[in-house]
Amino acid sequence: MARKNDKQQVFNPKYQQLELLNDEQKAAYEAYRENDVLFLLGAAGTGKSYLAMSFAIQDIFRKERSRIILSRPIVEAGENLGFLPGDMDEKVYPYMVPLYDCLDKICGRDGETRKKVESCYEVAPLAFLRGRTLDGAVCILDEAQNCTKSQLKLFLTRLGKFSKMIITGDPTQTDLPFNQSGLVEVVETCKTIKGIGYVHFTEEAIVRHPLVAEIVRRI
């Protein structure tokens, strides 16, 4: 089993360094540096979303990209939340909390580091991406197992100049009915294209509570 990350910090903004916890995370970082599009797939608790945020924030501090685009499909996990009040940001907020949690762990909830990152990230629901070209950005699509093939095509074709994309997902945990997830098909179709990387995380790479690995194996 992968060692536990006691510090819960992969990227340290103060020292501009990444702390990679196992061979699969190291492979993910190498694949990110070598490719403009990266698929990070695998079991819950392996740090896929956390790595994606860490890579993006590192690029901001290195001035390799100028902004971070955060996107997630708006799909509920087996429950119906009903009508959500507020403007678009308020409606989308509940779905984006996991990415905000990653941001809290990496940068803290306040201070200059957090302000710098907040000044250059944008939350962009998939439904509002059509027609856009995302230049100079790290574009993160989280929970991509809840995307259809057409939604993934929409996201991937937004890639602009000097940009990178990270797509994360666990194909075993889709919340779409009738097996509509397009993630596996899109990965199989695209992963041999030059410039697109792919890393699969196994249960042995889980860095969450040790019980998570056993739960993933049994359920």
Coordinates of N, CA and C in Angstrom, one line a residue:
M1 N 0.8 -1.2 0.0 CA 0.0 0.0 0.0 C 0.9 1.3 0.0
A2 N 0.5 2.3 -0.7 CA 1.2 3.5 -0.8 C 1.3 4.1 0.6
R3 N 2.4 4.8 0.9 CA 2.6 5.4 2.2 C 1.6 6.6 2.3
K4 N 1.2 6.8 3.5 CA 0.2 7.9 3.8 C 0.9 9.3 3.7
N5 N 0.2 10.2 3.1 CA 0.7 11.6 3.0 C 0.3 12.4 4.2
D6 N 1.1 12.4 5.3 CA 0.8 13.1 6.5 C 0.6 14.6 6.3
K7 N 1.4 15.2 5.5 CA 1.3 16.6 5.3 C 0.2 17.0 4.4
Q8 N -0.4 16.1 3.6 CA -1.5 16.4 2.7 C -1.1 17.6 1.8
Q9 N 0.1 17.5 1.3 CA 0.6 18.6 0.4 C 1.5 18.0 -0.7
V10 N 1.1 18.1 -1.9 CA 1.9 17.7 -3.0 C 2.7 18.8 -3.5
F11 N 2.1 20.0 -3.7 CA 2.9 21.2 -4.2 C 3.1 22.1 -3.0
N12 N 4.3 22.5 -2.8 CA 4.6 23.5 -1.8 C 4.9 24.9 -2.5
P13 N 3.9 25.8 -2.5 CA 4.2 27.1 -3.2 C 5.4 27.8 -2.7
K14 N 5.7 27.7 -1.4 CA 6.8 28.5 -0.8 C 8.1 28.1 -1.5
Y15 N 8.3 26.8 -1.7 CA 9.5 26.3 -2.2 C 9.4 25.8 -3.7
Q16 N 8.3 26.0 -4.3 CA 8.1 25.7 -5.7 C 8.4 24.3 -6.0
Q17 N 8.0 23.4 -5.1 CA 8.4 22.0 -5.3 C 7.1 21.1 -5.2
L18 N 7.2 19.9 -5.9 CA 6.2 18.9 -5.8 C 6.7 17.8 -4.9
E19 N 5.8 17.3 -4.0 CA 6.1 16.1 -3.2 C 5.3 15.0 -3.8
L20 N 5.9 14.1 -4.5 CA 5.2 13.0 -5.2 C 5.4 11.7 -4.3
L21 N 4.2 11.1 -4.1 CA 4.2 10.1 -3.0 C 4.4 8.7 -3.4
N22 N 4.4 8.4 -4.7 CA 4.6 7.0 -5.1 C 4.9 7.0 -6.6
D23 N 5.2 5.8 -7.1 CA 5.7 5.7 -8.5 C 4.6 6.2 -9.5
E24 N 3.4 5.9 -9.2 CA 2.3 6.3 -10.1 C 2.1 7.8 -10.2
Q25 N 2.3 8.5 -9.0 CA 2.2 10.0 -9.0 C 3.4 10.5 -9.8
K26 N 4.6 9.9 -9.7 CA 5.8 10.4 -10.4 C 5.5 10.2 -11.9
A27 N 4.9 9.1 -12.3 CA 4.6 8.8 -13.7 C 3.6 9.9 -14.2
A28 N 2.7 10.3 -13.4 CA 1.7 11.3 -13.8 C 2.4 12.6 -14.0
Y29 N 3.3 13.0 -13.1 CA 4.0 14.3 -13.3 C 4.9 14.2 -14.6
E30 N 5.6 13.1 -14.8 CA 6.4 13.0 -16.1 C 5.5 13.1 -17.3
A31 N 4.3 12.4 -17.2 CA 3.4 12.5 -18.4 C 2.9 13.9 -18.6
Y32 N 2.6 14.6 -17.5 CA 2.1 16.0 -17.6 C 3.2 16.9 -18.3
R33 N 4.4 16.7 -17.9 CA 5.4 17.6 -18.5 C 5.6 17.3 -20.0
E34 N 5.4 16.0 -20.4 CA 5.7 15.6 -21.7 C 4.5 15.7 -22.7
N35 N 3.3 15.9 -22.2 CA 2.1 16.0 -23.0 C 1.3 17.2 -22.8
D36 N 0.5 17.6 -23.7 CA -0.4 18.7 -23.6 C -1.8 18.3 -23.1
V37 N -2.1 17.0 -23.2 CA -3.4 16.5 -22.7 C -3.0 15.3 -21.9
L38 N -3.6 15.2 -20.7 CA -3.3 14.0 -19.8 C -4.5 13.5 -19.2
F39 N -4.7 12.2 -19.3 CA -5.8 11.5 -18.6 C -5.3 10.8 -17.3
L40 N -5.9 11.1 -16.2 CA -5.5 10.5 -14.9 C -6.7 9.7 -14.5
L41 N -6.6 8.4 -14.6 CA -7.8 7.5 -14.3 C -7.4 6.6 -13.2
G42 N -8.4 6.1 -12.5 CA -8.2 5.1 -11.5 C -9.0 5.2 -10.2
A43 N -8.7 4.4 -9.2 CA -9.5 4.3 -8.0 C -9.6 5.6 -7.2
A44 N -10.7 5.6 -6.4 CA -10.9 6.8 -5.5 C -9.8 6.8 -4.5
G45 N -9.4 8.1 -4.2 CA -8.4 8.2 -3.1 C -6.9 8.2 -3.6
T46 N -6.7 8.1 -4.9 CA -5.3 8.0 -5.3 C -4.7 9.4 -5.6
G47 N -5.5 10.5 -5.4 CA -5.0 11.8 -5.5 C -5.0 12.4 -6.9
K48 N -5.9 11.9 -7.7 CA -6.0 12.4 -9.1 C -6.3 13.9 -9.2
S49 N -7.4 14.3 -8.5 CA -7.8 15.7 -8.5 C -6.7 16.6 -7.9
Y50 N -6.2 16.1 -6.8 CA -5.2 16.8 -6.0 C -3.9 17.0 -6.9
L51 N -3.5 16.0 -7.6 CA -2.4 16.2 -8.5 C -2.7 17.2 -9.6
A52 N -3.8 17.1 -10.2 CA -4.2 18.0 -11.2 C -4.1 19.5 -10.8
M53 N -4.7 19.7 -9.6 CA -4.6 21.1 -9.0 C -3.1 21.5 -8.7
S54 N -2.4 20.6 -8.2 CA -1.0 20.8 -7.9 C -0.2 21.2 -9.1
F55 N -0.3 20.4 -10.2 CA 0.4 20.6 -11.4 C 0.0 22.0 -12.0
A56 N -1.3 22.3 -11.9 CA -1.8 23.6 -12.5 C -1.2 24.8 -11.7
I57 N -1.2 24.7 -10.3 CA -0.7 25.8 -9.5 C 0.8 25.9 -9.7
Q58 N 1.5 24.8 -9.8 CA 2.9 25.0 -10.1 C 3.2 25.7 -11.4
D59 N 2.4 25.5 -12.4 CA 2.6 26.2 -13.7 C 2.3 27.7 -13.5
I60 N 1.3 28.0 -12.7 CA 1.0 29.4 -12.4 C 2.2 30.1 -11.8
F61 N 2.8 29.5 -10.7 CA 3.9 30.1 -10.0 C 5.2 30.1 -10.9
R62 N 5.3 29.2 -11.8 CA 6.4 29.2 -12.7 C 6.2 30.1 -13.9
K63 N 5.0 30.7 -14.0 CA 4.6 31.6 -15.1 C 4.6 30.9 -16.4
E64 N 4.4 29.5 -16.4 CA 4.3 28.8 -17.6 C 2.9 28.9 -18.2
R65 N 1.9 29.1 -17.4 CA 0.5 29.4 -17.8 C 0.0 30.6 -17.0
S66 N -1.0 31.2 -17.6 CA -1.6 32.4 -16.9 C -2.9 32.2 -16.2
R67 N -3.5 31.1 -16.4 CA -4.8 30.9 -15.7 C -5.1 29.4 -15.6
I68 N -6.1 29.1 -14.7 CA -6.5 27.7 -14.5 C -8.0 27.7 -14.7
I69 N -8.5 26.8 -15.5 CA -9.9 26.6 -15.8 C -10.3 25.3 -15.1
L70 N -11.3 25.4 -14.2 CA -11.8 24.3 -13.5 C -13.2 23.9 -14.0
S71 N -13.4 22.6 -14.4 CA -14.7 22.2 -14.9 C -15.1 20.8 -14.4
R72 N -16.3 20.6 -14.2 CA -16.9 19.4 -13.7 C -18.3 19.2 -14.4
P73 N -18.6 18.0 -14.7 CA -20.0 17.8 -15.2 C -21.0 18.0 -14.0
I74 N -22.1 18.6 -14.2 CA -23.1 18.8 -13.2 C -24.0 17.6 -13.1
V75 N -23.5 16.6 -12.3 CA -24.2 15.3 -12.2 C -24.3 15.0 -10.7
E76 N -25.5 14.7 -10.2 CA -25.6 14.3 -8.8 C -25.4 12.9 -8.5
A77 N -24.8 12.5 -7.4 CA -24.4 11.1 -7.1 C -25.6 10.4 -6.5
G78 N -26.6 10.0 -7.3 CA -27.7 9.2 -6.9 C -28.7 9.9 -6.1
E79 N -28.6 11.2 -6.0 CA -29.6 12.0 -5.3 C -30.0 13.2 -6.1
N80 N -31.2 13.7 -5.9 CA -31.7 14.9 -6.6 C -31.7 16.1 -5.7
L81 N -30.8 17.0 -5.9 CA -30.8 18.2 -5.1 C -31.9 19.2 -5.3
G82 N -32.6 19.0 -6.5 CA -33.6 19.9 -6.8 C -33.1 21.3 -7.3
F83 N -34.0 22.3 -7.2 CA -33.6 23.6 -7.7 C -32.6 24.2 -6.7
L84 N -31.5 24.8 -7.2 CA -30.5 25.5 -6.4 C -30.6 27.0 -6.6
P85 N -30.8 27.8 -5.6 CA -31.0 29.2 -5.7 C -29.7 29.9 -6.0
G86 N -29.7 31.1 -6.4 CA -28.5 31.9 -6.6 C -28.1 32.1 -8.1
D87 N -27.0 32.8 -8.3 CA -26.5 33.0 -9.6 C -25.7 31.7 -10.0
M88 N -25.1 31.8 -11.2 CA -24.4 30.6 -11.7 C -23.3 30.1 -10.8
D89 N -22.5 31.0 -10.2 CA -21.4 30.5 -9.3 C -22.0 29.8 -8.1
E90 N -23.1 30.3 -7.6 CA -23.7 29.7 -6.4 C -24.4 28.4 -6.7
K91 N -24.9 28.2 -7.9 CA -25.5 27.0 -8.3 C -24.4 25.9 -8.5
V92 N -23.3 26.3 -9.1 CA -22.3 25.4 -9.4 C -21.4 25.0 -8.2
Y93 N -21.4 25.9 -7.2 CA -20.5 25.7 -6.0 C -20.5 24.3 -5.4
P94 N -21.7 23.7 -5.1 CA -21.7 22.4 -4.5 C -21.0 21.3 -5.2
Y95 N -21.0 21.4 -6.6 CA -20.4 20.4 -7.4 C -18.8 20.6 -7.4
M96 N -18.4 21.8 -7.2 CA -17.0 22.2 -7.3 C -16.2 22.0 -5.9
V97 N -16.9 21.8 -4.9 CA -16.3 21.7 -3.5 C -15.1 20.8 -3.5
P98 N -15.1 19.6 -4.1 CA -13.9 18.8 -4.0 C -12.6 19.5 -4.5
L99 N -12.8 20.3 -5.6 CA -11.6 21.0 -6.1 C -11.2 22.2 -5.2
Y100 N -12.2 22.8 -4.6 CA -11.9 23.9 -3.6 C -11.2 23.3 -2.4
D101 N -11.5 22.1 -2.0 CA -10.9 21.4 -0.9 C -9.4 21.2 -1.3
C102 N -9.1 20.8 -2.5 CA -7.7 20.6 -2.9 C -7.0 22.0 -2.9
L103 N -7.6 23.0 -3.3 CA -7.0 24.3 -3.3 C -6.7 24.7 -1.8
D104 N -7.6 24.5 -0.9 CA -7.4 24.8 0.5 C -6.2 24.1 1.1
K105 N -6.0 22.8 0.7 CA -4.9 22.0 1.2 C -3.6 22.5 0.7
I106 N -3.6 22.9 -0.6 CA -2.4 23.3 -1.2 C -1.9 24.7 -0.8
C107 N -2.9 25.6 -0.8 CA -2.6 27.0 -0.7 C -3.1 27.6 0.7
G108 N -3.8 26.9 1.4 CA -4.5 27.5 2.6 C -5.7 28.3 2.2
R109 N -6.4 28.8 3.2 CA -7.7 29.5 2.9 C -7.5 31.0 2.8
D110 N -6.4 31.5 3.1 CA -6.1 32.9 2.9 C -4.6 33.1 2.8
G111 N -4.2 34.4 2.7 CA -2.8 34.7 2.5 C -2.5 35.0 1.0
E112 N -1.2 35.4 0.8 CA -0.8 35.8 -0.5 C -0.9 34.7 -1.6
T113 N -0.5 33.5 -1.2 CA -0.5 32.4 -2.1 C -1.9 32.1 -2.6
R114 N -2.8 32.1 -1.7 CA -4.2 31.8 -2.1 C -4.8 33.0 -3.0
K115 N -4.4 34.2 -2.6 CA -4.9 35.3 -3.4 C -4.4 35.3 -4.9
K116 N -3.1 34.9 -5.0 CA -2.5 34.8 -6.3 C -3.2 33.7 -7.2
V117 N -3.5 32.6 -6.6 CA -4.2 31.5 -7.3 C -5.6 31.9 -7.6
E118 N -6.3 32.5 -6.6 CA -7.7 32.9 -6.9 C -7.8 33.9 -8.0
S119 N -6.8 34.8 -8.1 CA -6.8 35.8 -9.2 C -6.8 35.3 -10.6
C120 N -6.4 34.0 -10.7 CA -6.2 33.5 -12.1 C -6.9 32.2 -12.3
Y121 N -7.9 31.8 -11.5 CA -8.7 30.6 -11.8 C -10.1 31.0 -12.1
E122 N -10.7 30.1 -13.0 CA -12.1 30.3 -13.4 C -12.8 29.0 -13.4
V123 N -14.0 29.1 -12.8 CA -14.9 27.9 -12.8 C -15.8 28.0 -14.1
A124 N -15.7 26.9 -14.9 CA -16.4 26.9 -16.2 C -17.2 25.6 -16.3
P125 N -18.5 25.6 -16.0 CA -19.3 24.4 -16.3 C -19.2 24.0 -17.8
L126 N -19.3 22.7 -18.0 CA -19.2 22.2 -19.4 C -20.2 22.9 -20.3
A127 N -21.4 23.1 -19.8 CA -22.4 23.6 -20.7 C -22.1 25.0 -21.2
F128 N -21.2 25.7 -20.6 CA -20.8 27.1 -21.0 C -19.5 27.2 -21.8
L129 N -18.9 26.0 -22.1 CA -17.6 26.0 -22.8 C -17.7 26.1 -24.3
R130 N -18.9 25.7 -24.9 CA -19.0 25.6 -26.3 C -18.7 27.0 -26.9
G131 N -17.9 27.0 -28.0 CA -17.5 28.2 -28.7 C -16.3 28.9 -28.1
R132 N -15.8 28.4 -27.0 CA -14.6 29.1 -26.4 C -13.3 28.4 -26.8
T133 N -12.2 29.2 -26.8 CA -10.9 28.7 -27.0 C -10.1 29.0 -25.8
L134 N -9.5 28.0 -25.2 CA -8.9 28.3 -23.9 C -7.3 28.3 -24.1
D135 N -6.8 29.6 -24.3 CA -5.4 29.8 -24.5 C -4.7 30.0 -23.1
G136 N -3.4 29.6 -23.1 CA -2.6 30.0 -22.0 C -3.1 29.5 -20.6
A137 N -3.7 28.3 -20.6 CA -4.4 27.8 -19.4 C -4.1 26.4 -19.1
V138 N -4.2 26.0 -17.8 CA -4.3 24.6 -17.4 C -5.8 24.3 -17.2
C139 N -6.3 23.5 -18.1 CA -7.7 23.2 -18.0 C -8.0 21.9 -17.4
I140 N -8.7 21.9 -16.3 CA -8.9 20.6 -15.5 C -10.4 20.2 -15.6
L141 N -10.6 19.0 -16.1 CA -11.9 18.4 -16.1 C -11.9 17.3 -15.1
D142 N -12.6 17.5 -14.0 CA -12.7 16.5 -12.9 C -13.9 15.6 -13.0
E143 N -13.9 14.4 -12.5 CA -15.0 13.5 -12.5 C -15.5 13.2 -13.9
A144 N -14.6 13.0 -14.8 CA -14.9 12.9 -16.2 C -15.7 11.6 -16.5
Q145 N -15.7 10.7 -15.5 CA -16.6 9.4 -15.8 C -18.0 9.8 -15.8
N146 N -18.4 11.0 -15.4 CA -19.8 11.5 -15.5 C -20.0 12.3 -16.8
C147 N -19.1 12.2 -17.8 CA -19.3 12.9 -19.0 C -19.7 11.9 -20.1
T148 N -20.5 12.3 -21.0 CA -20.8 11.5 -22.2 C -19.6 11.7 -23.2
K149 N -19.6 10.9 -24.3 CA -18.6 11.1 -25.3 C -18.6 12.5 -25.9
S150 N -19.8 13.0 -26.2 CA -19.9 14.3 -26.8 C -19.5 15.4 -25.9
Q151 N -19.7 15.3 -24.6 CA -19.2 16.3 -23.6 C -17.7 16.3 -23.6
L152 N -17.1 15.1 -23.6 CA -15.6 15.0 -23.6 C -15.0 15.6 -24.8
K153 N -15.7 15.3 -26.0 CA -15.2 15.9 -27.2 C -15.3 17.5 -27.1
L154 N -16.4 18.0 -26.6 CA -16.6 19.4 -26.4 C -15.4 20.0 -25.6
F155 N -15.1 19.3 -24.5 CA -14.0 19.8 -23.6 C -12.7 19.8 -24.3
L156 N -12.3 18.6 -24.9 CA -11.0 18.4 -25.5 C -10.8 19.4 -26.6
T157 N -11.8 19.7 -27.4 CA -11.6 20.6 -28.5 C -11.6 22.1 -28.2
R158 N -11.6 22.4 -26.9 CA -11.4 23.8 -26.4 C -9.9 24.1 -26.3
L159 N -9.0 23.1 -26.4 CA -7.6 23.3 -26.2 C -7.1 24.4 -27.1
G160 N -6.5 25.4 -26.4 CA -5.9 26.5 -27.2 C -4.4 26.6 -27.1
K161 N -3.8 27.6 -27.7 CA -2.4 27.7 -27.7 C -1.8 27.9 -26.3
F162 N -0.6 27.2 -26.1 CA 0.1 27.3 -24.8 C -0.7 26.8 -23.7
S163 N -1.6 25.9 -23.9 CA -2.5 25.3 -22.9 C -2.2 23.9 -22.7
K164 N -2.6 23.4 -21.5 CA -2.6 22.0 -21.2 C -4.0 21.6 -20.6
M165 N -4.3 20.3 -20.7 CA -5.5 19.8 -20.2 C -5.3 18.6 -19.3
I166 N -6.0 18.5 -18.2 CA -5.9 17.3 -17.4 C -7.3 16.8 -17.2
I167 N -7.6 15.5 -17.5 CA -8.9 14.9 -17.3 C -8.8 13.8 -16.3
T168 N -9.5 13.9 -15.2 CA -9.5 12.9 -14.2 C -10.8 12.2 -14.1
G169 N -10.7 10.9 -13.7 CA -12.0 10.2 -13.5 C -11.7 8.7 -13.1
D170 N -12.8 8.1 -12.5 CA -12.8 6.7 -12.1 C -13.9 6.1 -12.8
P171 N -13.6 5.3 -13.9 CA -14.7 4.7 -14.7 C -15.6 3.8 -14.0
T172 N -15.2 3.3 -12.8 CA -16.0 2.4 -12.0 C -17.1 3.1 -11.2
Q173 N -17.0 4.5 -11.2 CA -18.0 5.2 -10.3 C -18.8 6.2 -11.0
T174 N -19.2 5.9 -12.2 CA -20.0 6.8 -13.0 C -21.4 7.0 -12.3
D175 N -22.0 8.2 -12.4 CA -23.3 8.4 -11.9 C -24.3 8.6 -13.0
L176 N -23.9 8.4 -14.2 CA -24.8 8.5 -15.4 C -25.6 7.2 -15.5
P177 N -26.9 7.4 -15.9 CA -27.7 6.2 -16.1 C -27.4 5.5 -17.4
F178 N -27.7 4.2 -17.4 CA -27.7 3.4 -18.7 C -26.3 3.4 -19.3
N179 N -25.3 3.5 -18.4 CA -23.9 3.3 -18.9 C -23.5 4.3 -20.0
Q180 N -23.9 5.6 -19.8 CA -23.7 6.6 -20.8 C -22.3 7.2 -20.8
S181 N -21.5 6.9 -19.8 CA -20.2 7.5 -19.7 C -19.4 7.2 -21.0
G182 N -18.7 8.2 -21.5 CA -17.9 8.1 -22.7 C -16.4 8.1 -22.4
L183 N -16.1 8.1 -21.1 CA -14.6 8.2 -20.7 C -13.8 7.1 -21.3
V184 N -14.1 5.9 -21.0 CA -13.3 4.8 -21.4 C -13.1 4.7 -22.9
E185 N -14.2 5.0 -23.7 CA -14.1 5.0 -25.1 C -13.2 6.1 -25.6
V186 N -13.3 7.3 -25.1 CA -12.5 8.4 -25.5 C -11.0 8.1 -25.2
V187 N -10.8 7.6 -24.0 CA -9.4 7.3 -23.7 C -8.8 6.3 -24.7
E188 N -9.5 5.2 -24.9 CA -9.0 4.2 -25.8 C -8.8 4.8 -27.2
T189 N -9.6 5.7 -27.6 CA -9.5 6.3 -29.0 C -8.4 7.2 -29.1
C190 N -8.1 8.0 -28.0 CA -7.2 9.1 -28.0 C -5.8 8.9 -27.4
K191 N -5.6 7.8 -26.6 CA -4.4 7.7 -25.8 C -3.2 7.4 -26.7
T192 N -3.3 7.0 -27.9 CA -2.2 6.7 -28.8 C -1.8 7.9 -29.6
I193 N -2.6 9.0 -29.5 CA -2.3 10.3 -30.2 C -1.1 10.9 -29.6
K194 N -0.1 11.3 -30.4 CA 1.1 12.0 -29.9 C 0.7 13.3 -29.2
G195 N 1.2 13.5 -28.0 CA 0.8 14.7 -27.2 C -0.3 14.4 -26.2
I196 N -0.8 13.2 -26.2 CA -1.8 12.9 -25.2 C -1.3 11.7 -24.3
G197 N -1.2 12.0 -23.0 CA -0.7 11.0 -22.0 C -1.8 10.4 -21.2
Y198 N -1.5 9.2 -20.6 CA -2.5 8.5 -19.9 C -1.8 7.7 -18.8
V199 N -2.3 7.9 -17.6 CA -1.8 7.2 -16.4 C -3.0 6.6 -15.6
H200 N -2.9 5.3 -15.3 CA -3.9 4.6 -14.6 C -3.4 4.3 -13.2
F201 N -4.2 4.7 -12.1 CA -3.8 4.5 -10.7 C -4.5 3.3 -10.2
T202 N -3.7 2.4 -9.6 CA -4.3 1.2 -9.0 C -4.6 1.4 -7.5
E203 N -5.3 0.4 -6.9 CA -5.6 0.6 -5.5 C -4.4 0.7 -4.6
E204 N -3.2 0.2 -5.0 CA -2.0 0.3 -4.2 C -1.5 1.8 -4.1
A205 N -2.0 2.6 -5.0 CA -1.6 4.1 -5.0 C -2.5 4.9 -4.2
I206 N -3.5 4.4 -3.5 CA -4.4 5.2 -2.7 C -3.7 5.8 -1.5
V207 N -3.9 7.1 -1.3 CA -3.2 7.9 -0.3 C -4.2 8.4 0.7
R208 N -5.4 8.1 0.6 CA -6.4 8.4 1.6 C -6.3 7.5 2.8
H209 N -7.3 7.5 3.7 CA -7.3 6.6 4.8 C -7.0 5.2 4.4
P210 N -6.2 4.4 5.1 CA -5.9 3.0 4.7 C -7.1 2.1 4.4
L211 N -8.2 2.4 5.1 CA -9.4 1.6 4.9 C -10.0 1.8 3.5
V212 N -9.7 3.0 2.9 CA -10.3 3.2 1.6 C -9.9 2.2 0.6
A213 N -8.6 1.8 0.6 CA -8.1 0.8 -0.3 C -8.8 -0.5 -0.2
E214 N -9.1 -0.9 1.1 CA -9.8 -2.2 1.3 C -11.3 -2.1 0.8
I215 N -11.9 -0.9 1.1 CA -13.3 -0.7 0.6 C -13.3 -0.8 -0.9
V216 N -12.4 -0.1 -1.6 CA -12.4 -0.2 -3.1 C -12.2 -1.6 -3.6
R217 N -11.4 -2.4 -2.9 CA -11.2 -3.8 -3.4 C -12.5 -4.6 -3.2
R218 N -13.3 -4.3 -2.2 CA -14.4 -5.2 -1.9 C -15.7 -4.8 -2.4
I219 N -15.9 -3.5 -2.8 CA -17.2 -3.1 -3.2 C -17.2 -2.9 -4.8

